[in-house]
Amino acid sequence: MKAVILGGTTGIGRAIARRLAERGDSVFLLAREVDDLTRSAEDLTARHPKREPVGHALCDLERPEGFAAALDAADAALGGFDAVIVTAGLFATQDALEADIEFTRRLVTVNYANTVVFCEHARKRLLTRGGGRLAVFSSVAGDRGRKPVAIYGSSKAGLSVYLEALDHKFHAQGLSVLCVKPGFVKTGMTAGLKPPPFAGDPEQVARDVVRAMDRRRPMLYTPGMWALVMLVIRWLPRFVMRKINF
Amino acid sequence: MNPRTTPTLSGWGRLPAPGVEKLSEDLERLTRGAALTRGLGRSYGDSSLPAKADDLVACSRMADRILGFDPETGVLRAEAGFSLVELNRLFMPRGWFSPVTPGTKFVTLGGMVASDVHGKNHHVEGCFGAHVRSLRMRLADDSIVDCGPEQEPELFDATVGGMGLTGHILEVEFSLARIPSRWIHMESERMPSIDEFLAGLGRAAPAFPMTMGWIDCLHRGRSMGRGILMAGRWAEASEAGELAPRAAHPLTMPVDLPNLAINDLTVAAFNALYYWKHLRRRATTLVAPDPFFYPLDAILEWNRVYGPRGFTQYQCVIPRQAGAPAVREFMDLLTKLGGASPLCVIKDCGPEGRGMLSFPLEGTSIAVDMAVSPQIQSIVDRLNEFVIAAGGRIYLTKDRFTRPEHYRAMEPRLERFLAAREKYDPHRKLRSGQSVRLLGDVA
């Protein structure tokens, strides 16, 4: 794989980048801070069996005007990428979002509108070279309207529907789109929250994601237990959802 | 306080203290204003626990990037949360290994510096700090400085073995050691008594770069201190063959055992089995590094066997000048006082390093696990009194019960450390449960 990873310097993105680099895949990093990027690139270079220098470029999901240039830089460095992975996004608890209308606007814009725009840039480039792989992090929170994730979940719901449609539409042209739905994963994003049962760690999720990309799967619940949990949640009747606080 | 609702942190010995740790990949930002940094929580006692519940405790675990590796010289620079388990996984196949490794691989580089860890090769290679070239630290005044053996040597010497009390370690640069293969050539020998054990350790030290022994600490009388001496060196490529050791698949201790699971009977049975498993008096084998260096890492969360009461480890070093009789007397006292423990380890240490509070000194180190019981304080007191009289000292990384007056009595180097602390942290912003207990910091 020649993979571009938006968000590859932290959390699950970092774990995926390491997994790919350690098995010899080429990796290019996109993130918001230069110092963070150079440090992560050095980390991946040291882990790559051939010590292949890992390239990087600035890219901020809040600045869609920079998307094209960032992907051009990745293309140039990798000699044409064939995989794009998006783990970046914003998160806050429902309480925090309800208290901060401006952050709500930013979160919904980043997680839905700007992520879709980024994927459109990536998708077009991949299709011109006969397809490839696009793996994007949505969330189990997008599967059902739920009290504790009303705003965050809705941004991910929109993203999930977009990714599903993309897979339907371009599958025949060789583009495999993977919609990743992580459950609770112990990362910096969720630090400070109490982990529920079946909480995953970034390495475990990274392993699942890379395997699903290799097999060109369209959807992945990870850790796997969440597929079962969400199956039940999706079928719960409305009057039950109103009562429970999950 | 209700222990069910108050969040707590605990060391490896499982005695909790109220507090929470903050996690982030960005350790530099995280440590701003923090009272303490902790890594993987493998120190046994209260050295990685907050002095009070609302102290900001930064956890370095997610700051785990390699920042540079030179395959010519083996110099590695990494963020402080980079762990030994990752180091081994990535670099052993390439022919490199940590110059010094403690008895668990679940430690961070920052923790290895703060504890100035030692290993089976202490008599040859010294402590981990002897191989550190440079540290980047956040000091109590929030400034960020680099130090090393030549640069800011006072800060460096106070930090190596300084239990995190001089500043937050952000980055560590040190030299890896070349290894000729991924196997250990081990020679082991059953030792019927403490005197033969000490003689055996003395014989093995010049011949082998790595030595240590396991002692059956329940046996008394003539076979007191019987056990198994293990000496090893890295196998040459020609001896080791092509095969790589199988990747370790550790089991996880799924539940807390009841408090009394570790008792005289179960430990006597375990010890007898372990001792007599070594049927021949002497054996030579090729072993993988994992079971050689980290036998206990084969069971994750093994500390749960002691049950919810928790446990501590008593580790001290008895100086060479005190001689073999002192070690024999100590073992006699230990077997008289000590509760049953499946783990009792003896090791020859080389000369003292430059870390101001670094543990090892030339002599014999003995480490023994002890369940927490109502008698634990008096047992630790009695052992400490013996160690003070013998001119030895204890290992802070393991300690939870030593009294401040005992610590002062065994640590003539403390003045120098306190002077360095006065210089770099005059307001004692950096503190831990241990520094409150032993150094009189205000909680």
Tab-separated table of N, CA and C in Angstrom, chain B residues 213-326:
chain	number	residue	atom	x	y	z
B	213	GLY	N	20.102	-14.987	41.118
B	213	GLY	CA	19.674	-16.241	41.719
B	213	GLY	C	18.294	-16.137	42.318
B	214	TRP	N	17.594	-17.257	42.307
B	214	TRP	CA	16.287	-17.359	42.965
B	214	TRP	C	16.467	-18.133	44.254
B	215	ILE	N	15.886	-17.622	45.326
B	215	ILE	CA	16.068	-18.260	46.638
B	215	ILE	C	14.733	-18.746	47.189
B	216	ASP	N	14.759	-19.931	47.742
B	216	ASP	CA	13.600	-20.462	48.464
B	216	ASP	C	13.649	-19.864	49.868
B	217	CYS	N	12.848	-18.837	50.091
B	217	CYS	CA	13.003	-18.091	51.342
B	217	CYS	C	12.224	-18.704	52.494
B	218	LEU	N	11.644	-19.888	52.310
B	218	LEU	CA	10.958	-20.535	53.431
B	218	LEU	C	11.868	-21.502	54.172
B	219	HIS	N	12.908	-21.986	53.466
B	219	HIS	CA	13.749	-22.998	54.094
B	219	HIS	C	14.650	-22.388	55.140
B	220	ARG	N	14.742	-23.076	56.274
B	220	ARG	CA	15.582	-22.570	57.350
B	220	ARG	C	16.638	-23.608	57.688
B	221	GLY	N	17.422	-23.299	58.706
B	221	GLY	CA	18.434	-24.256	59.147
B	221	GLY	C	19.566	-24.367	58.148
B	222	ARG	N	20.064	-25.593	57.956
B	222	ARG	CA	21.263	-25.753	57.135
B	222	ARG	C	21.022	-25.441	55.660
B	223	SER	N	19.796	-25.680	55.201
B	223	SER	CA	19.532	-25.390	53.781
B	223	SER	C	18.899	-24.013	53.604
B	224	MET	N	19.029	-23.143	54.615
B	224	MET	CA	18.541	-21.781	54.460
B	224	MET	C	19.221	-21.120	53.257
B	225	GLY	N	18.407	-20.449	52.451
B	225	GLY	CA	18.973	-19.744	51.306
B	225	GLY	C	19.299	-20.656	50.146
B	226	ARG	N	18.720	-21.872	50.151
B	226	ARG	CA	18.943	-22.721	48.989
B	226	ARG	C	18.227	-22.097	47.784
B	227	GLY	N	18.657	-22.453	46.604
B	227	GLY	CA	18.008	-21.862	45.443
B	227	GLY	C	18.710	-22.239	44.163
B	228	ILE	N	18.465	-21.435	43.137
B	228	ILE	CA	19.036	-21.730	41.826
B	228	ILE	C	19.770	-20.511	41.303
B	229	LEU	N	21.020	-20.730	40.987
B	229	LEU	CA	21.853	-19.651	40.453
B	229	LEU	C	21.783	-19.690	38.930
B	230	MET	N	21.529	-18.538	38.319
B	230	MET	CA	21.472	-18.477	36.866
B	230	MET	C	22.521	-17.490	36.361
B	231	ALA	N	23.332	-17.953	35.438
B	231	ALA	CA	24.348	-17.088	34.847
B	231	ALA	C	24.216	-17.203	33.335
B	232	GLY	N	24.396	-16.099	32.650
B	232	GLY	CA	24.196	-16.182	31.203
B	232	GLY	C	24.987	-15.147	30.434
B	233	ARG	N	25.021	-15.381	29.148
B	233	ARG	CA	25.583	-14.412	28.204
B	233	ARG	C	24.806	-14.573	26.904
B	234	TRP	N	24.858	-13.564	26.046
B	234	TRP	CA	24.215	-13.689	24.742
B	234	TRP	C	24.937	-14.790	23.962
B	235	ALA	N	24.181	-15.698	23.366
B	235	ALA	CA	24.774	-16.777	22.585
B	235	ALA	C	25.368	-16.207	21.309
B	236	GLU	N	26.502	-16.759	20.890
B	236	GLU	CA	27.075	-16.355	19.602
B	236	GLU	C	26.155	-16.854	18.479
B	237	ALA	N	26.217	-16.195	17.352
B	237	ALA	CA	25.344	-16.571	16.230
B	237	ALA	C	25.518	-18.050	15.887
B	238	SER	N	26.766	-18.552	15.968
B	238	SER	CA	27.015	-19.940	15.596
B	238	SER	C	26.357	-20.919	16.581
B	239	GLU	N	26.259	-20.501	17.862
B	239	GLU	CA	25.622	-21.380	18.853
B	239	GLU	C	24.107	-21.336	18.739
B	240	ALA	N	23.588	-20.180	18.329
B	240	ALA	CA	22.145	-19.961	18.408
B	240	ALA	C	21.390	-20.538	17.221
B	241	GLY	N	22.043	-20.647	16.082
B	241	GLY	CA	21.330	-21.123	14.900
B	241	GLY	C	20.442	-20.037	14.325
B	242	GLU	N	19.632	-20.437	13.386
B	242	GLU	CA	18.852	-19.464	12.620
B	242	GLU	C	17.532	-19.102	13.287
B	243	LEU	N	17.026	-20.029	14.104
B	243	LEU	CA	15.672	-19.890	14.623
B	243	LEU	C	15.511	-18.641	15.493
B	244	ALA	N	14.418	-17.906	15.270
B	244	ALA	CA	14.094	-16.787	16.158
B	244	ALA	C	13.230	-17.330	17.292
B	245	PRO	N	13.386	-16.766	18.502
B	245	PRO	CA	12.520	-17.223	19.597
B	245	PRO	C	11.051	-16.988	19.234
B	246	ARG	N	10.208	-17.870	19.712
B	246	ARG	CA	8.780	-17.675	19.441
B	246	ARG	C	8.276	-16.427	20.145
B	247	ALA	N	7.375	-15.707	19.471
B	247	ALA	CA	6.809	-14.514	20.102
B	247	ALA	C	6.062	-14.933	21.360
B	248	ALA	N	6.245	-14.136	22.410
B	248	ALA	CA	5.594	-14.462	23.682
B	248	ALA	C	4.092	-14.199	23.585
B	249	HIS	N	3.304	-15.117	24.079
B	249	HIS	CA	1.858	-14.895	24.167
B	249	HIS	C	1.461	-14.959	25.620
B	250	PRO	N	1.549	-13.831	26.313
B	250	PRO	CA	1.320	-13.867	27.752
B	250	PRO	C	-0.129	-14.201	28.095
B	251	LEU	N	-0.297	-14.868	29.206
B	251	LEU	CA	-1.632	-15.083	29.761
B	251	LEU	C	-1.952	-13.881	30.633
B	252	THR	N	-3.221	-13.703	30.937
B	252	THR	CA	-3.593	-12.615	31.839
B	252	THR	C	-4.241	-13.206	33.077
B	253	MET	N	-3.791	-12.742	34.223
B	253	MET	CA	-4.415	-13.164	35.471
B	253	MET	C	-5.829	-12.584	35.480
B	254	PRO	N	-6.867	-13.435	35.381
B	254	PRO	CA	-8.202	-12.899	35.117
B	254	PRO	C	-8.893	-12.299	36.332
B	255	VAL	N	-8.531	-12.745	37.532
B	255	VAL	CA	-9.242	-12.279	38.731
B	255	VAL	C	-8.236	-12.050	39.861
B	256	ASP	N	-8.670	-11.340	40.886
B	256	ASP	CA	-7.895	-11.277	42.117
B	256	ASP	C	-8.012	-12.629	42.803
B	257	LEU	N	-6.905	-13.205	43.203
B	257	LEU	CA	-7.012	-14.390	44.043
B	257	LEU	C	-7.385	-13.918	45.444
B	258	PRO	N	-7.926	-14.823	46.254
B	258	PRO	CA	-8.223	-14.415	47.626
B	258	PRO	C	-6.942	-14.030	48.358
B	259	ASN	N	-7.097	-13.207	49.378
B	259	ASN	CA	-5.945	-12.708	50.114
B	259	ASN	C	-5.000	-13.809	50.567
B	260	LEU	N	-5.567	-14.955	50.945
B	260	LEU	CA	-4.718	-15.977	51.550
B	260	LEU	C	-4.217	-17.006	50.550
B	261	ALA	N	-4.379	-16.735	49.260
B	261	ALA	CA	-3.909	-17.701	48.261
B	261	ALA	C	-2.399	-17.902	48.366
B	262	ILE	N	-1.698	-16.797	48.668
B	262	ILE	CA	-0.254	-16.909	48.878
B	262	ILE	C	-0.035	-17.129	50.372
B	263	ASN	N	0.195	-18.365	50.757
B	263	ASN	CA	0.433	-18.645	52.172
B	263	ASN	C	1.595	-19.629	52.297
B	264	ASP	N	1.966	-19.955	53.520
B	264	ASP	CA	3.147	-20.805	53.727
B	264	ASP	C	3.068	-22.111	52.949
B	265	LEU	N	1.865	-22.701	52.937
B	265	LEU	CA	1.729	-24.013	52.292
B	265	LEU	C	1.872	-23.917	50.780
B	266	THR	N	1.137	-22.981	50.162
B	266	THR	CA	1.197	-22.888	48.697
B	266	THR	C	2.599	-22.476	48.255
B	267	VAL	N	3.201	-21.587	49.016
B	267	VAL	CA	4.539	-21.137	48.624
B	267	VAL	C	5.564	-22.246	48.835
B	268	ALA	N	5.427	-22.999	49.934
B	268	ALA	CA	6.358	-24.111	50.156
B	268	ALA	C	6.250	-25.106	49.002
B	269	ALA	N	5.030	-25.372	48.569
B	269	ALA	CA	4.832	-26.308	47.463
B	269	ALA	C	5.448	-25.753	46.184
B	270	PHE	N	5.170	-24.467	45.920
B	270	PHE	CA	5.733	-23.846	44.712
B	270	PHE	C	7.255	-23.878	44.746
B	271	ASN	N	7.811	-23.481	45.897
B	271	ASN	CA	9.265	-23.397	45.992
B	271	ASN	C	9.924	-24.765	45.826
B	272	ALA	N	9.311	-25.790	46.442
B	272	ALA	CA	9.885	-27.131	46.320
B	272	ALA	C	9.868	-27.576	44.864
B	273	LEU	N	8.736	-27.311	44.194
B	273	LEU	CA	8.641	-27.681	42.779
B	273	LEU	C	9.692	-26.951	41.950
B	274	TYR	N	9.801	-25.647	42.200
B	274	TYR	CA	10.716	-24.836	41.409
B	274	TYR	C	12.154	-25.275	41.647
B	275	TYR	N	12.452	-25.607	42.908
B	275	TYR	CA	13.816	-26.008	43.258
B	275	TYR	C	14.143	-27.365	42.636
B	276	TRP	N	13.215	-28.305	42.759
B	276	TRP	CA	13.524	-29.665	42.305
B	276	TRP	C	13.245	-29.868	40.825
B	277	LYS	N	12.603	-28.887	40.209
B	277	LYS	CA	12.446	-28.944	38.756
B	277	LYS	C	13.826	-28.943	38.109
B	278	HIS	N	14.732	-28.301	38.825
B	278	HIS	CA	16.120	-28.264	38.369
B	278	HIS	C	16.785	-29.545	38.844
B	279	LEU	N	16.518	-30.665	38.117
B	279	LEU	CA	16.892	-31.996	38.611
B	279	LEU	C	18.394	-32.160	38.750
B	280	ARG	N	19.084	-31.874	37.650
B	280	ARG	CA	20.529	-31.996	37.705
B	280	ARG	C	21.098	-30.845	38.511
B	281	ARG	N	22.236	-31.064	39.096
B	281	ARG	CA	22.858	-30.008	39.875
B	281	ARG	C	23.202	-28.820	38.968
B	282	ARG	N	23.761	-29.139	37.784
B	282	ARG	CA	24.151	-28.093	36.843
B	282	ARG	C	23.476	-28.346	35.505
B	283	ALA	N	23.126	-27.258	34.811
B	283	ALA	CA	22.553	-27.433	33.481
B	283	ALA	C	22.989	-26.284	32.593
B	284	THR	N	23.159	-26.590	31.317
B	284	THR	CA	23.480	-25.555	30.341
B	284	THR	C	22.391	-25.584	29.278
B	285	THR	N	21.752	-24.424	29.051
B	285	THR	CA	20.660	-24.394	28.079
B	285	THR	C	20.721	-23.112	27.254
B	286	LEU	N	20.020	-23.183	26.134
B	286	LEU	CA	19.837	-22.006	25.298
B	286	LEU	C	18.417	-21.520	25.576
B	287	VAL	N	18.274	-20.321	26.097
B	287	VAL	CA	16.921	-19.843	26.410
B	287	VAL	C	16.641	-18.536	25.661
B	288	ALA	N	15.357	-18.263	25.478
B	288	ALA	CA	14.959	-17.008	24.839
B	288	ALA	C	15.100	-15.874	25.853
B	289	PRO	N	15.310	-14.660	25.368
B	289	PRO	CA	15.480	-13.535	26.300
B	289	PRO	C	14.267	-13.314	27.208
B	290	ASP	N	13.064	-13.533	26.690
B	290	ASP	CA	11.886	-13.226	27.505
B	290	ASP	C	11.814	-14.032	28.798
B	291	PRO	N	11.855	-15.373	28.720
B	291	PRO	CA	11.828	-16.116	29.992
B	291	PRO	C	13.072	-15.886	30.845
B	292	PHE	N	14.190	-15.502	30.230
B	292	PHE	CA	15.412	-15.262	31.000
B	292	PHE	C	15.328	-13.943	31.760
B	293	PHE	N	14.968	-12.872	31.036
B	293	PHE	CA	14.944	-11.562	31.684
B	293	PHE	C	13.633	-11.276	32.408
B	294	TYR	N	12.521	-11.779	31.830
B	294	TYR	CA	11.198	-11.368	32.322
B	294	TYR	C	10.300	-12.556	32.634
B	295	PRO	N	10.739	-13.466	33.511
B	295	PRO	CA	9.904	-14.659	33.746
B	295	PRO	C	8.487	-14.304	34.188
B	296	LEU	N	8.336	-13.217	34.956
B	296	LEU	CA	7.005	-12.906	35.485
B	296	LEU	C	6.105	-12.207	34.470
B	297	ASP	N	6.694	-11.646	33.420
B	297	ASP	CA	5.878	-10.991	32.398
B	297	ASP	C	5.043	-12.000	31.608
B	298	ALA	N	5.303	-13.304	31.805
B	298	ALA	CA	4.520	-14.316	31.094
B	298	ALA	C	3.068	-14.310	31.554
B	299	ILE	N	2.813	-13.748	32.734
B	299	ILE	CA	1.431	-13.636	33.213
B	299	ILE	C	1.145	-12.163	33.475
B	300	LEU	N	0.346	-11.548	32.603
B	300	LEU	CA	0.015	-10.139	32.784
B	300	LEU	C	-0.821	-9.992	34.050
B	301	GLU	N	-0.629	-8.884	34.740
B	301	GLU	CA	-1.350	-8.601	35.982
B	301	GLU	C	-1.136	-9.687	37.030
B	302	TRP	N	0.090	-10.245	37.074
B	302	TRP	CA	0.345	-11.284	38.067
B	302	TRP	C	0.242	-10.759	39.488
B	303	ASN	N	0.292	-9.443	39.645
B	303	ASN	CA	0.203	-8.889	41.008
B	303	ASN	C	-1.143	-9.216	41.659
B	304	ARG	N	-2.111	-9.682	40.865
B	304	ARG	CA	-3.414	-10.012	41.443
B	304	ARG	C	-3.376	-11.293	42.278
B	305	VAL	N	-2.290	-12.081	42.173
B	305	VAL	CA	-2.242	-13.304	42.983
B	305	VAL	C	-2.173	-12.979	44.478
B	306	TYR	N	-1.710	-11.770	44.805
B	306	TYR	CA	-1.641	-11.420	46.219
B	306	TYR	C	-2.989	-10.975	46.780
B	307	GLY	N	-3.969	-10.883	45.896
B	307	GLY	CA	-5.296	-10.517	46.371
B	307	GLY	C	-5.432	-9.035	46.610
B	308	PRO	N	-6.622	-8.623	47.022
B	308	PRO	CA	-6.892	-7.186	47.182
B	308	PRO	C	-6.082	-6.525	48.291
B	309	ARG	N	-5.490	-7.299	49.211
B	309	ARG	CA	-4.719	-6.672	50.295
B	309	ARG	C	-3.460	-5.984	49.755
B	310	GLY	N	-2.997	-6.436	48.581
B	310	GLY	CA	-1.807	-5.832	47.994
B	310	GLY	C	-0.519	-6.403	48.583
B	311	PHE	N	0.600	-5.940	48.036
B	311	PHE	CA	1.884	-6.446	48.511
B	311	PHE	C	2.956	-5.394	48.282
B	312	THR	N	4.116	-5.682	48.799
B	312	THR	CA	5.238	-4.782	48.589
B	312	THR	C	6.450	-5.636	48.259
B	313	GLN	N	7.510	-4.993	47.825
B	313	GLN	CA	8.743	-5.739	47.678
B	313	GLN	C	9.784	-5.074	48.550
B	314	TYR	N	10.507	-5.891	49.275
B	314	TYR	CA	11.613	-5.339	50.044
B	314	TYR	C	12.882	-5.639	49.276
B	315	GLN	N	13.568	-4.604	48.826
B	315	GLN	CA	14.846	-4.838	48.154
B	315	GLN	C	15.911	-3.974	48.789
B	316	CYS	N	16.990	-4.605	49.183
B	316	CYS	CA	18.087	-3.877	49.789
B	316	CYS	C	19.399	-4.389	49.203
B	317	VAL	N	20.455	-3.641	49.439
B	317	VAL	CA	21.776	-4.119	49.062
B	317	VAL	C	22.662	-4.064	50.300
B	318	ILE	N	23.389	-5.150	50.498
B	318	ILE	CA	24.301	-5.235	51.639
B	318	ILE	C	25.716	-5.124	51.104
B	319	PRO	N	26.473	-4.106	51.571
B	319	PRO	CA	27.761	-3.827	50.923
B	319	PRO	C	28.759	-4.970	51.115
B	320	ARG	N	29.653	-5.044	50.151
B	320	ARG	CA	30.669	-6.100	50.144
B	320	ARG	C	31.479	-6.108	51.437
B	321	GLN	N	31.808	-4.891	51.989
B	321	GLN	CA	32.635	-4.842	53.204
B	321	GLN	C	31.983	-5.591	54.365
B	322	ALA	N	30.643	-5.584	54.390
B	322	ALA	CA	29.963	-6.273	55.491
B	322	ALA	C	30.157	-7.777	55.394
B	323	GLY	N	30.477	-8.253	54.178
B	323	GLY	CA	30.870	-9.641	54.004
B	323	GLY	C	29.724	-10.638	53.983
B	324	ALA	N	30.096	-11.881	53.682
B	324	ALA	CA	29.109	-12.951	53.573
B	324	ALA	C	28.351	-13.184	54.881
B	325	PRO	N	29.005	-13.036	56.039
B	325	PRO	CA	28.241	-13.275	57.272
B	325	PRO	C	27.031	-12.354	57.394
B	326	ALA	N	27.178	-11.106	56.944
B	326	ALA	CA	26.059	-10.171	57.026
B	326	ALA	C	24.894	-10.640	56.159
